[in-house]
């Protein structure tokens, strides 16, 4: 893992946007895997700025989002569809047909998962996958457990995840119980992975991730230790408990 530690969230966002923009310059039809949540918001803001300055062109980029809540329609303000359009897609020149997000309101959810994997497989693999990390070590919504599923599937959200995400909803009971998520196999097949973590709440899981050389389904992000091309960008707060730092 290539670990880059930056001062704060602003620097993290700029660095992440620069890395993604460079990949698009190298390969204009980049297959780009995207995350939602708080962490990548600044990266999207910076990518929009680069686009407006004419420094990056999304006209051939193909995107696949990691996940979506089951039961929320694309127009629901708490859906990841809504998040992605509001924070990113409606501000750049990506063609509508190049955008892929699982449909959490699909009538047949199992079929939707299969269809999503087929679409990814048409491109063979994701070129660069952007990831955040849950405080419990989840990536996408691959939650800790006795086993991890390789393909796109429906997952029951961990209570820790529902509580962490309740800040976006009116109340905890409004947070969906289930989500569609890309599986760990698809994530691990991505050529490159960009893992972002910001803030004190991530310090514990980041120190566990970097302090342990074993992989475990109890910490889904630990599988990134065996991926050949992972770049991590952490801000000082997220990196503050990494062993050996500041000693
Ligand atoms: C979101 C996703 C999740 C988040 C993680 C961290 O698409 O897949 O794994 O990246 O829950 O969320 P934030 O950034 O809100 O701390």
mmCIF file of N, CA, C and O in Angstrom, residues 117-212:
data_model
loop_
_atom_site.group_PDB
_atom_site.id
_atom_site.type_symbol
_atom_site.label_atom_id
_atom_site.label_comp_id
_atom_site.label_asym_id
_atom_site.label_seq_id
_atom_site.Cartn_x
_atom_site.Cartn_y
_atom_site.Cartn_z
ATOM 1 N N UNK A 117 -23.579 -6.629 -12.332
ATOM 2 C CA UNK A 117 -22.304 -7.319 -12.567
ATOM 3 C C UNK A 117 -22.051 -7.514 -14.053
ATOM 4 O O UNK A 117 -20.920 -7.382 -14.512
ATOM 5 N N UNK A 118 -23.112 -7.839 -14.797
ATOM 6 C CA UNK A 118 -22.941 -8.032 -16.242
ATOM 7 C C UNK A 118 -22.425 -6.750 -16.889
ATOM 8 O O UNK A 118 -21.569 -6.780 -17.757
ATOM 9 N N UNK A 119 -22.977 -5.625 -16.461
ATOM 10 C CA UNK A 119 -22.550 -4.338 -17.027
ATOM 11 C C UNK A 119 -21.079 -4.063 -16.707
ATOM 12 O O UNK A 119 -20.350 -3.576 -17.545
ATOM 13 N N UNK A 120 -20.680 -4.369 -15.481
ATOM 14 C CA UNK A 120 -19.264 -4.154 -15.124
ATOM 15 C C UNK A 120 -18.397 -5.089 -15.969
ATOM 16 O O UNK A 120 -17.377 -4.673 -16.521
ATOM 17 N N UNK A 121 -18.848 -6.346 -16.096
ATOM 18 C CA UNK A 121 -18.035 -7.335 -16.812
ATOM 19 C C UNK A 121 -17.855 -6.997 -18.295
ATOM 20 O O UNK A 121 -16.876 -7.390 -18.898
ATOM 21 N N UNK A 122 -18.804 -6.248 -18.867
ATOM 22 C CA UNK A 122 -18.648 -5.806 -20.262
ATOM 23 C C UNK A 122 -17.363 -5.001 -20.428
ATOM 24 O O UNK A 122 -16.773 -4.954 -21.487
ATOM 25 N N UNK A 123 -16.951 -4.353 -19.338
ATOM 26 C CA UNK A 123 -15.706 -3.562 -19.381
ATOM 27 C C UNK A 123 -14.552 -4.349 -18.768
ATOM 28 O O UNK A 123 -13.488 -3.795 -18.525
ATOM 29 N N UNK A 124 -14.786 -5.612 -18.494
ATOM 30 C CA UNK A 124 -13.836 -6.533 -17.863
ATOM 31 C C UNK A 124 -13.538 -6.209 -16.399
ATOM 32 O O UNK A 124 -13.730 -7.030 -15.540
ATOM 33 N N UNK A 125 -13.065 -5.013 -16.167
ATOM 34 C CA UNK A 125 -12.787 -4.651 -14.781
ATOM 35 C C UNK A 125 -12.785 -3.131 -14.640
ATOM 36 O O UNK A 125 -12.701 -2.415 -15.634
ATOM 37 N N UNK A 126 -12.841 -2.693 -13.397
ATOM 38 C CA UNK A 126 -12.795 -1.260 -13.119
ATOM 39 C C UNK A 126 -11.333 -0.819 -13.163
ATOM 40 O O UNK A 126 -10.446 -1.527 -12.685
ATOM 41 N N UNK A 127 -11.065 0.326 -13.795
ATOM 42 C CA UNK A 127 -9.675 0.802 -13.874
ATOM 43 C C UNK A 127 -9.223 1.401 -12.553
ATOM 44 O O UNK A 127 -8.129 1.134 -12.088
ATOM 45 N N UNK A 128 -10.059 2.265 -12.004
ATOM 46 C CA UNK A 128 -9.717 2.857 -10.704
ATOM 47 C C UNK A 128 -10.963 2.902 -9.825
ATOM 48 O O UNK A 128 -11.989 3.447 -10.229
ATOM 49 N N UNK A 129 -10.861 2.320 -8.643
ATOM 50 C CA UNK A 129 -11.987 2.305 -7.710
ATOM 51 C C UNK A 129 -11.674 3.219 -6.528
ATOM 52 O O UNK A 129 -10.681 3.030 -5.834
ATOM 53 N N UNK A 130 -12.525 4.207 -6.314
ATOM 54 C CA UNK A 130 -12.392 5.092 -5.158
ATOM 55 C C UNK A 130 -13.185 4.468 -3.999
ATOM 56 O O UNK A 130 -14.340 4.075 -4.178
ATOM 57 N N UNK A 131 -12.561 4.390 -2.834
ATOM 58 C CA UNK A 131 -13.219 3.803 -1.656
ATOM 59 C C UNK A 131 -13.122 4.723 -0.452
ATOM 60 O O UNK A 131 -12.091 5.368 -0.245
ATOM 61 N N UNK A 132 -14.184 4.736 0.357
ATOM 62 C CA UNK A 132 -14.100 5.242 1.718
ATOM 63 C C UNK A 132 -14.004 4.009 2.607
ATOM 64 O O UNK A 132 -13.948 2.874 2.112
ATOM 65 N N UNK A 133 -14.009 4.196 3.894
ATOM 66 C CA UNK A 133 -13.957 3.043 4.798
ATOM 67 C C UNK A 133 -14.892 3.292 5.981
ATOM 68 O O UNK A 133 -14.953 4.416 6.503
ATOM 69 N N UNK A 134 -15.632 2.270 6.363
ATOM 70 C CA UNK A 134 -16.513 2.391 7.531
ATOM 71 C C UNK A 134 -15.685 2.287 8.812
ATOM 72 O O UNK A 134 -14.597 1.712 8.807
ATOM 73 N N UNK A 135 -16.220 2.784 9.914
ATOM 74 C CA UNK A 135 -15.491 2.666 11.191
ATOM 75 C C UNK A 135 -15.344 1.194 11.580
ATOM 76 O O UNK A 135 -14.474 0.834 12.361
ATOM 77 N N UNK A 136 -16.180 0.328 11.019
ATOM 78 C CA UNK A 136 -16.067 -1.112 11.299
ATOM 79 C C UNK A 136 -15.249 -1.841 10.234
ATOM 80 O O UNK A 136 -15.212 -3.063 10.211
ATOM 81 N N UNK A 137 -14.620 -1.103 9.334
ATOM 82 C CA UNK A 137 -13.771 -1.720 8.318
ATOM 83 C C UNK A 137 -14.503 -2.125 7.051
ATOM 84 O O UNK A 137 -13.930 -2.775 6.174
ATOM 85 N N UNK A 138 -15.765 -1.715 6.898
ATOM 86 C CA UNK A 138 -16.456 -2.098 5.660
ATOM 87 C C UNK A 138 -15.926 -1.275 4.481
ATOM 88 O O UNK A 138 -15.462 -0.145 4.652
ATOM 89 N N UNK A 139 -15.971 -1.889 3.301
ATOM 90 C CA UNK A 139 -15.714 -1.150 2.057
ATOM 91 C C UNK A 139 -16.893 -1.451 1.132
ATOM 92 O O UNK A 139 -17.354 -2.587 1.080
ATOM 93 N N UNK A 140 -17.344 -0.436 0.376
ATOM 94 C CA UNK A 140 -18.674 -0.566 -0.200
ATOM 95 C C UNK A 140 -19.561 -0.823 1.011
ATOM 96 O O UNK A 140 -19.313 -0.300 2.105
ATOM 97 N N UNK A 141 -20.580 -1.671 0.853
ATOM 98 C CA UNK A 141 -21.314 -2.094 2.049
ATOM 99 C C UNK A 141 -21.052 -3.566 2.323
ATOM 100 O O UNK A 141 -21.936 -4.322 2.711
ATOM 101 N N UNK A 142 -19.800 -3.972 2.086
ATOM 102 C CA UNK A 142 -19.369 -5.317 2.478
ATOM 103 C C UNK A 142 -19.043 -5.234 3.965
ATOM 104 O O UNK A 142 -17.985 -4.739 4.364
ATOM 105 N N UNK A 143 -19.996 -5.698 4.760
ATOM 106 C CA UNK A 143 -19.889 -5.565 6.207
ATOM 107 C C UNK A 143 -19.101 -6.731 6.799
ATOM 108 O O UNK A 143 -19.080 -7.826 6.234
ATOM 109 N N UNK A 144 -18.475 -6.523 7.975
ATOM 110 C CA UNK A 144 -17.747 -7.610 8.631
ATOM 111 C C UNK A 144 -18.664 -8.806 8.883
ATOM 112 O O UNK A 144 -19.844 -8.631 9.191
ATOM 113 N N UNK A 145 -18.138 -10.010 8.746
ATOM 114 C CA UNK A 145 -18.955 -11.205 8.977
ATOM 115 C C UNK A 145 -18.108 -12.451 8.837
ATOM 116 O O UNK A 145 -16.878 -12.367 8.739
ATOM 117 N N UNK A 146 -18.785 -13.615 8.791
ATOM 118 C CA UNK A 146 -18.046 -14.877 8.657
ATOM 119 C C UNK A 146 -17.610 -15.128 7.227
ATOM 120 O O UNK A 146 -16.735 -15.940 6.965
ATOM 121 N N UNK A 147 -18.297 -14.476 6.294
ATOM 122 C CA UNK A 147 -17.887 -14.628 4.897
ATOM 123 C C UNK A 147 -18.155 -13.330 4.167
ATOM 124 O O UNK A 147 -18.937 -12.488 4.628
ATOM 125 N N UNK A 148 -17.481 -13.179 3.042
ATOM 126 C CA UNK A 148 -17.712 -11.992 2.208
ATOM 127 C C UNK A 148 -18.140 -12.489 0.845
ATOM 128 O O UNK A 148 -17.687 -13.543 0.390
ATOM 129 N N UNK A 149 -19.018 -11.753 0.196
ATOM 130 C CA UNK A 149 -19.545 -12.190 -1.100
ATOM 131 C C UNK A 149 -18.791 -11.455 -2.195
ATOM 132 O O UNK A 149 -18.488 -10.258 -2.071
ATOM 133 N N UNK A 150 -18.463 -12.180 -3.260
ATOM 134 C CA UNK A 150 -17.576 -11.596 -4.277
ATOM 135 C C UNK A 150 -18.321 -10.680 -5.257
ATOM 136 O O UNK A 150 -17.752 -9.710 -5.736
ATOM 137 N N UNK A 151 -19.581 -11.008 -5.558
ATOM 138 C CA UNK A 151 -20.289 -10.271 -6.609
ATOM 139 C C UNK A 151 -21.289 -9.269 -5.997
ATOM 140 O O UNK A 151 -21.482 -9.236 -4.783
ATOM 141 N N UNK A 152 -21.943 -8.507 -6.870
ATOM 142 C CA UNK A 152 -22.942 -7.544 -6.394
ATOM 143 C C UNK A 152 -24.087 -8.291 -5.704
ATOM 144 O O UNK A 152 -24.582 -9.289 -6.224
ATOM 145 N N UNK A 153 -24.476 -7.825 -4.549
ATOM 146 C CA UNK A 153 -25.480 -8.556 -3.764
ATOM 147 C C UNK A 153 -26.216 -7.615 -2.816
ATOM 148 O O UNK A 153 -25.806 -6.466 -2.626
ATOM 149 N N UNK A 154 -27.272 -8.156 -2.225
ATOM 150 C CA UNK A 154 -28.002 -7.395 -1.207
ATOM 151 C C UNK A 154 -27.369 -7.712 0.139
ATOM 152 O O UNK A 154 -27.081 -8.865 0.449
ATOM 153 N N UNK A 155 -27.127 -6.684 0.915
ATOM 154 C CA UNK A 155 -26.481 -6.886 2.203
ATOM 155 C C UNK A 155 -27.310 -6.234 3.302
ATOM 156 O O UNK A 155 -27.967 -5.210 3.067
ATOM 157 N N UNK A 156 -27.287 -6.850 4.483
ATOM 158 C CA UNK A 156 -27.954 -6.226 5.634
ATOM 159 C C UNK A 156 -26.944 -5.278 6.263
ATOM 160 O O UNK A 156 -25.828 -5.677 6.583
ATOM 161 N N UNK A 157 -27.319 -4.035 6.405
ATOM 162 C CA UNK A 157 -26.394 -3.052 6.963
ATOM 163 C C UNK A 157 -26.139 -3.330 8.439
ATOM 164 O O UNK A 157 -27.083 -3.638 9.187
ATOM 165 N N UNK A 158 -24.883 -3.213 8.849
ATOM 166 C CA UNK A 158 -24.539 -3.378 10.266
ATOM 167 C C UNK A 158 -25.164 -2.219 11.047
ATOM 168 O O UNK A 158 -25.322 -1.118 10.514
ATOM 169 N N UNK A 159 -25.525 -2.466 12.291
ATOM 170 C CA UNK A 159 -26.121 -1.393 13.108
ATOM 171 C C UNK A 159 -25.173 -0.207 13.217
ATOM 172 O O UNK A 159 -25.593 0.942 13.189
ATOM 173 N N UNK A 160 -23.869 -0.499 13.312
ATOM 174 C CA UNK A 160 -22.859 0.568 13.387
ATOM 175 C C UNK A 160 -22.924 1.462 12.136
ATOM 176 O O UNK A 160 -22.816 2.685 12.216
ATOM 177 N N UNK A 161 -23.148 0.838 11.000
ATOM 178 C CA UNK A 161 -23.237 1.586 9.738
ATOM 179 C C UNK A 161 -24.513 2.419 9.710
ATOM 180 O O UNK A 161 -24.502 3.589 9.325
ATOM 181 N N UNK A 162 -25.632 1.805 10.155
ATOM 182 C CA UNK A 162 -26.900 2.543 10.154
ATOM 183 C C UNK A 162 -26.803 3.746 11.082
ATOM 184 O O UNK A 162 -27.233 4.838 10.749
ATOM 185 N N UNK A 163 -26.171 3.539 12.231
ATOM 186 C CA UNK A 163 -26.023 4.658 13.178
ATOM 187 C C UNK A 163 -25.122 5.740 12.589
ATOM 188 O O UNK A 163 -25.423 6.931 12.695
ATOM 189 N N UNK A 164 -24.019 5.317 11.963
ATOM 190 C CA UNK A 164 -23.084 6.300 11.385
ATOM 191 C C UNK A 164 -23.776 7.111 10.278
ATOM 192 O O UNK A 164 -23.508 8.298 10.114
ATOM 193 N N UNK A 165 -24.676 6.463 9.534
ATOM 194 C CA UNK A 165 -25.308 7.151 8.404
ATOM 195 C C UNK A 165 -26.618 7.846 8.779
ATOM 196 O O UNK A 165 -27.206 8.549 7.954
ATOM 197 N N UNK A 166 -27.033 7.676 10.036
ATOM 198 C CA UNK A 166 -28.299 8.275 10.473
ATOM 199 C C UNK A 166 -28.246 9.799 10.371
ATOM 200 O O UNK A 166 -29.285 10.455 10.266
ATOM 201 N N UNK A 167 -27.035 10.367 10.370
ATOM 202 C CA UNK A 167 -26.902 11.828 10.280
ATOM 203 C C UNK A 167 -27.515 12.391 8.997
ATOM 204 O O UNK A 167 -27.852 13.562 8.938
ATOM 205 N N UNK A 168 -27.653 11.554 7.982
ATOM 206 C CA UNK A 168 -28.234 12.027 6.720
ATOM 207 C C UNK A 168 -29.758 11.923 6.712
ATOM 208 O O UNK A 168 -30.418 12.465 5.841
ATOM 209 N N UNK A 169 -30.316 11.175 7.661
ATOM 210 C CA UNK A 169 -31.761 10.895 7.677
ATOM 211 C C UNK A 169 -32.435 11.640 8.830
ATOM 212 O O UNK A 169 -31.766 12.108 9.743
ATOM 213 N N UNK A 170 -33.766 11.683 8.769
ATOM 214 C CA UNK A 170 -34.528 12.337 9.847
ATOM 215 C C UNK A 170 -34.278 11.676 11.195
ATOM 216 O O UNK A 170 -34.170 12.336 12.219
ATOM 217 N N UNK A 171 -34.247 10.351 11.174
ATOM 218 C CA UNK A 171 -34.014 9.597 12.415
ATOM 219 C C UNK A 171 -33.467 8.223 12.047
ATOM 220 O O UNK A 171 -33.539 7.799 10.881
ATOM 221 N N UNK A 172 -32.934 7.535 13.071
ATOM 222 C CA UNK A 172 -32.298 6.227 12.830
ATOM 223 C C UNK A 172 -33.253 5.235 12.169
ATOM 224 O O UNK A 172 -32.863 4.473 11.290
ATOM 225 N N UNK A 173 -34.532 5.259 12.596
ATOM 226 C CA UNK A 173 -35.447 4.261 12.033
ATOM 227 C C UNK A 173 -35.751 4.495 10.548
ATOM 228 O O UNK A 173 -36.282 3.635 9.865
ATOM 229 N N UNK A 174 -35.376 5.662 10.020
ATOM 230 C CA UNK A 174 -35.582 5.924 8.579
ATOM 231 C C UNK A 174 -34.412 5.394 7.732
ATOM 232 O O UNK A 174 -34.492 5.356 6.504
ATOM 233 N N UNK A 175 -33.306 5.009 8.395
ATOM 234 C CA UNK A 175 -32.148 4.494 7.635
ATOM 235 C C UNK A 175 -32.496 3.084 7.157
ATOM 236 O O UNK A 175 -32.862 2.227 7.979
ATOM 237 N N UNK A 176 -32.402 2.825 5.836
ATOM 238 C CA UNK A 176 -32.763 1.489 5.358
ATOM 239 C C UNK A 176 -31.958 0.385 6.044
ATOM 240 O O UNK A 176 -30.853 0.621 6.537
ATOM 241 N N UNK A 177 -32.549 -0.801 6.081
ATOM 242 C CA UNK A 177 -31.872 -1.957 6.697
ATOM 243 C C UNK A 177 -30.952 -2.656 5.702
ATOM 244 O O UNK A 177 -30.015 -3.330 6.094
ATOM 245 N N UNK A 178 -31.274 -2.491 4.418
ATOM 246 C CA UNK A 178 -30.545 -3.248 3.395
ATOM 247 C C UNK A 178 -29.983 -2.319 2.324
ATOM 248 O O UNK A 178 -30.515 -1.231 2.086
ATOM 249 N N UNK A 179 -28.935 -2.798 1.669
ATOM 250 C CA UNK A 179 -28.371 -2.054 0.535
ATOM 251 C C UNK A 179 -27.914 -3.043 -0.526
ATOM 252 O O UNK A 179 -27.680 -4.222 -0.227
ATOM 253 N N UNK A 180 -27.797 -2.539 -1.758
ATOM 254 C CA UNK A 180 -27.130 -3.317 -2.815
ATOM 255 C C UNK A 180 -25.680 -2.857 -2.779
ATOM 256 O O UNK A 180 -25.416 -1.651 -2.718
ATOM 257 N N UNK A 181 -24.761 -3.789 -2.804
ATOM 258 C CA UNK A 181 -23.352 -3.382 -2.861
ATOM 259 C C UNK A 181 -22.562 -4.206 -3.862
ATOM 260 O O UNK A 181 -22.854 -5.382 -4.073
ATOM 261 N N UNK A 182 -21.601 -3.573 -4.479
ATOM 262 C CA UNK A 182 -20.634 -4.292 -5.284
ATOM 263 C C UNK A 182 -19.937 -5.268 -4.338
ATOM 264 O O UNK A 182 -19.698 -4.932 -3.167
ATOM 265 N N UNK A 183 -19.604 -6.443 -4.816
ATOM 266 C CA UNK A 183 -18.956 -7.421 -3.935
ATOM 267 C C UNK A 183 -17.453 -7.206 -3.831
ATOM 268 O O UNK A 183 -16.867 -6.413 -4.569
ATOM 269 N N UNK A 184 -16.859 -7.956 -2.923
ATOM 270 C CA UNK A 184 -15.435 -7.768 -2.686
ATOM 271 C C UNK A 184 -14.579 -8.232 -3.874
ATOM 272 O O UNK A 184 -13.504 -7.681 -4.130
ATOM 273 N N UNK A 185 -15.097 -9.238 -4.613
ATOM 274 C CA UNK A 185 -14.346 -9.723 -5.780
ATOM 275 C C UNK A 185 -14.215 -8.629 -6.824
ATOM 276 O O UNK A 185 -13.130 -8.404 -7.378
ATOM 277 N N UNK A 186 -15.312 -7.943 -7.091
ATOM 278 C CA UNK A 186 -15.304 -6.882 -8.111
ATOM 279 C C UNK A 186 -14.378 -5.751 -7.673
ATOM 280 O O UNK A 186 -13.610 -5.216 -8.483
ATOM 281 N N UNK A 187 -14.436 -5.410 -6.402
ATOM 282 C CA UNK A 187 -13.562 -4.339 -5.895
ATOM 283 C C UNK A 187 -12.099 -4.758 -6.040
ATOM 284 O O UNK A 187 -11.252 -4.000 -6.523
ATOM 285 N N UNK A 188 -11.809 -6.004 -5.657
ATOM 286 C CA UNK A 188 -10.411 -6.463 -5.696
ATOM 287 C C UNK A 188 -9.886 -6.631 -7.118
ATOM 288 O O UNK A 188 -8.678 -6.637 -7.332
ATOM 289 N N UNK A 189 -10.802 -6.780 -8.091
ATOM 290 C CA UNK A 189 -10.360 -6.912 -9.485
ATOM 291 C C UNK A 189 -10.006 -5.565 -10.100
ATOM 292 O O UNK A 189 -9.428 -5.502 -11.171
ATOM 293 N N UNK A 190 -10.381 -4.460 -9.435
ATOM 294 C CA UNK A 190 -10.055 -3.131 -9.982
ATOM 295 C C UNK A 190 -8.542 -3.026 -10.145
ATOM 296 O O UNK A 190 -7.777 -3.515 -9.307
ATOM 297 N N UNK A 191 -8.115 -2.390 -11.263
ATOM 298 C CA UNK A 191 -6.663 -2.303 -11.493
ATOM 299 C C UNK A 191 -5.993 -1.480 -10.395
ATOM 300 O O UNK A 191 -4.931 -1.822 -9.929
ATOM 301 N N UNK A 192 -6.625 -0.364 -10.057
ATOM 302 C CA UNK A 192 -6.057 0.496 -9.021
ATOM 303 C C UNK A 192 -7.149 0.842 -8.020
ATOM 304 O O UNK A 192 -8.306 1.006 -8.405
ATOM 305 N N UNK A 193 -6.750 1.016 -6.783
ATOM 306 C CA UNK A 193 -7.703 1.412 -5.740
ATOM 307 C C UNK A 193 -7.195 2.669 -5.042
ATOM 308 O O UNK A 193 -5.987 2.799 -4.779
ATOM 309 N N UNK A 194 -8.102 3.586 -4.813
ATOM 310 C CA UNK A 194 -7.774 4.821 -4.096
ATOM 311 C C UNK A 194 -8.628 4.839 -2.836
ATOM 312 O O UNK A 194 -9.856 4.983 -2.906
ATOM 313 N N UNK A 195 -7.993 4.638 -1.684
ATOM 314 C CA UNK A 195 -8.715 4.569 -0.407
ATOM 315 C C UNK A 195 -8.558 5.897 0.333
ATOM 316 O O UNK A 195 -7.437 6.352 0.569
ATOM 317 N N UNK A 196 -9.683 6.485 0.705
ATOM 318 C CA UNK A 196 -9.656 7.797 1.375
ATOM 319 C C UNK A 196 -10.199 7.674 2.795
ATOM 320 O O UNK A 196 -11.210 7.000 3.019
ATOM 321 N N UNK A 197 -9.540 8.334 3.737
ATOM 322 C CA UNK A 197 -10.082 8.374 5.106
ATOM 323 C C UNK A 197 -9.724 9.708 5.744
ATOM 324 O O UNK A 197 -8.596 10.182 5.640
ATOM 325 N N UNK A 198 -10.720 10.285 6.388
ATOM 326 C CA UNK A 198 -10.540 11.606 6.996
ATOM 327 C C UNK A 198 -11.178 11.647 8.387
ATOM 328 O O UNK A 198 -12.251 11.081 8.600
ATOM 329 N N UNK A 199 -10.521 12.320 9.293
ATOM 330 C CA UNK A 199 -11.136 12.602 10.601
ATOM 331 C C UNK A 199 -10.812 11.571 11.673
ATOM 332 O O UNK A 199 -10.443 10.430 11.383
ATOM 333 N N UNK A 200 -11.001 12.017 12.911
ATOM 334 C CA UNK A 200 -10.659 11.198 14.095
ATOM 335 C C UNK A 200 -11.433 9.886 14.151
ATOM 336 O O UNK A 200 -10.934 8.892 14.640
ATOM 337 N N UNK A 201 -12.692 9.919 13.672
ATOM 338 C CA UNK A 201 -13.511 8.703 13.796
ATOM 339 C C UNK A 201 -12.912 7.536 13.005
ATOM 340 O O UNK A 201 -13.261 6.383 13.241
ATOM 341 N N UNK A 202 -12.014 7.831 12.064
ATOM 342 C CA UNK A 202 -11.418 6.747 11.259
ATOM 343 C C UNK A 202 -10.044 6.314 11.776
ATOM 344 O O UNK A 202 -9.455 5.369 11.259
ATOM 345 N N UNK A 203 -9.536 7.018 12.791
ATOM 346 C CA UNK A 203 -8.158 6.754 13.239
ATOM 347 C C UNK A 203 -7.970 5.307 13.717
ATOM 348 O O UNK A 203 -6.970 4.666 13.404
ATOM 349 N N UNK A 204 -8.953 4.785 14.470
ATOM 350 C CA UNK A 204 -8.810 3.446 15.041
ATOM 351 C C UNK A 204 -8.749 2.383 13.930
ATOM 352 O O UNK A 204 -7.851 1.552 13.912
ATOM 353 N N UNK A 205 -9.691 2.451 13.008
ATOM 354 C CA UNK A 205 -9.722 1.416 11.961
ATOM 355 C C UNK A 205 -8.495 1.537 11.052
ATOM 356 O O UNK A 205 -7.937 0.523 10.622
ATOM 357 N N UNK A 206 -8.029 2.744 10.802
ATOM 358 C CA UNK A 206 -6.838 2.910 9.951
ATOM 359 C C UNK A 206 -5.608 2.329 10.648
ATOM 360 O O UNK A 206 -4.795 1.640 10.013
ATOM 361 N N UNK A 207 -5.483 2.552 11.964
ATOM 362 C CA UNK A 207 -4.308 2.002 12.655
ATOM 363 C C UNK A 207 -4.398 0.475 12.699
ATOM 364 O O UNK A 207 -3.405 -0.222 12.552
ATOM 365 N N UNK A 208 -5.607 -0.063 12.844
ATOM 366 C CA UNK A 208 -5.759 -1.527 12.835
ATOM 367 C C UNK A 208 -5.397 -2.091 11.464
ATOM 368 O O UNK A 208 -4.708 -3.092 11.340
ATOM 369 N N UNK A 209 -5.863 -1.400 10.444
ATOM 370 C CA UNK A 209 -5.621 -1.862 9.070
ATOM 371 C C UNK A 209 -4.130 -1.907 8.762
ATOM 372 O O UNK A 209 -3.630 -2.888 8.210
ATOM 373 N N UNK A 210 -3.422 -0.849 9.117
ATOM 374 C CA UNK A 210 -2.003 -0.776 8.773
ATOM 375 C C UNK A 210 -1.129 -1.514 9.785
ATOM 376 O O UNK A 210 0.008 -1.845 9.490
ATOM 377 N N UNK A 211 -1.680 -1.771 10.985
ATOM 378 C CA UNK A 211 -0.863 -2.383 12.027
ATOM 379 C C UNK A 211 -0.902 -3.900 12.003
ATOM 380 O O UNK A 211 -0.211 -4.565 12.756
ATOM 381 N N UNK A 212 -1.728 -4.468 11.153
ATOM 382 C CA UNK A 212 -1.918 -5.914 11.153
ATOM 383 C C UNK A 212 -1.631 -6.439 9.751
ATOM 384 O O UNK A 212 -2.093 -5.865 8.774
#
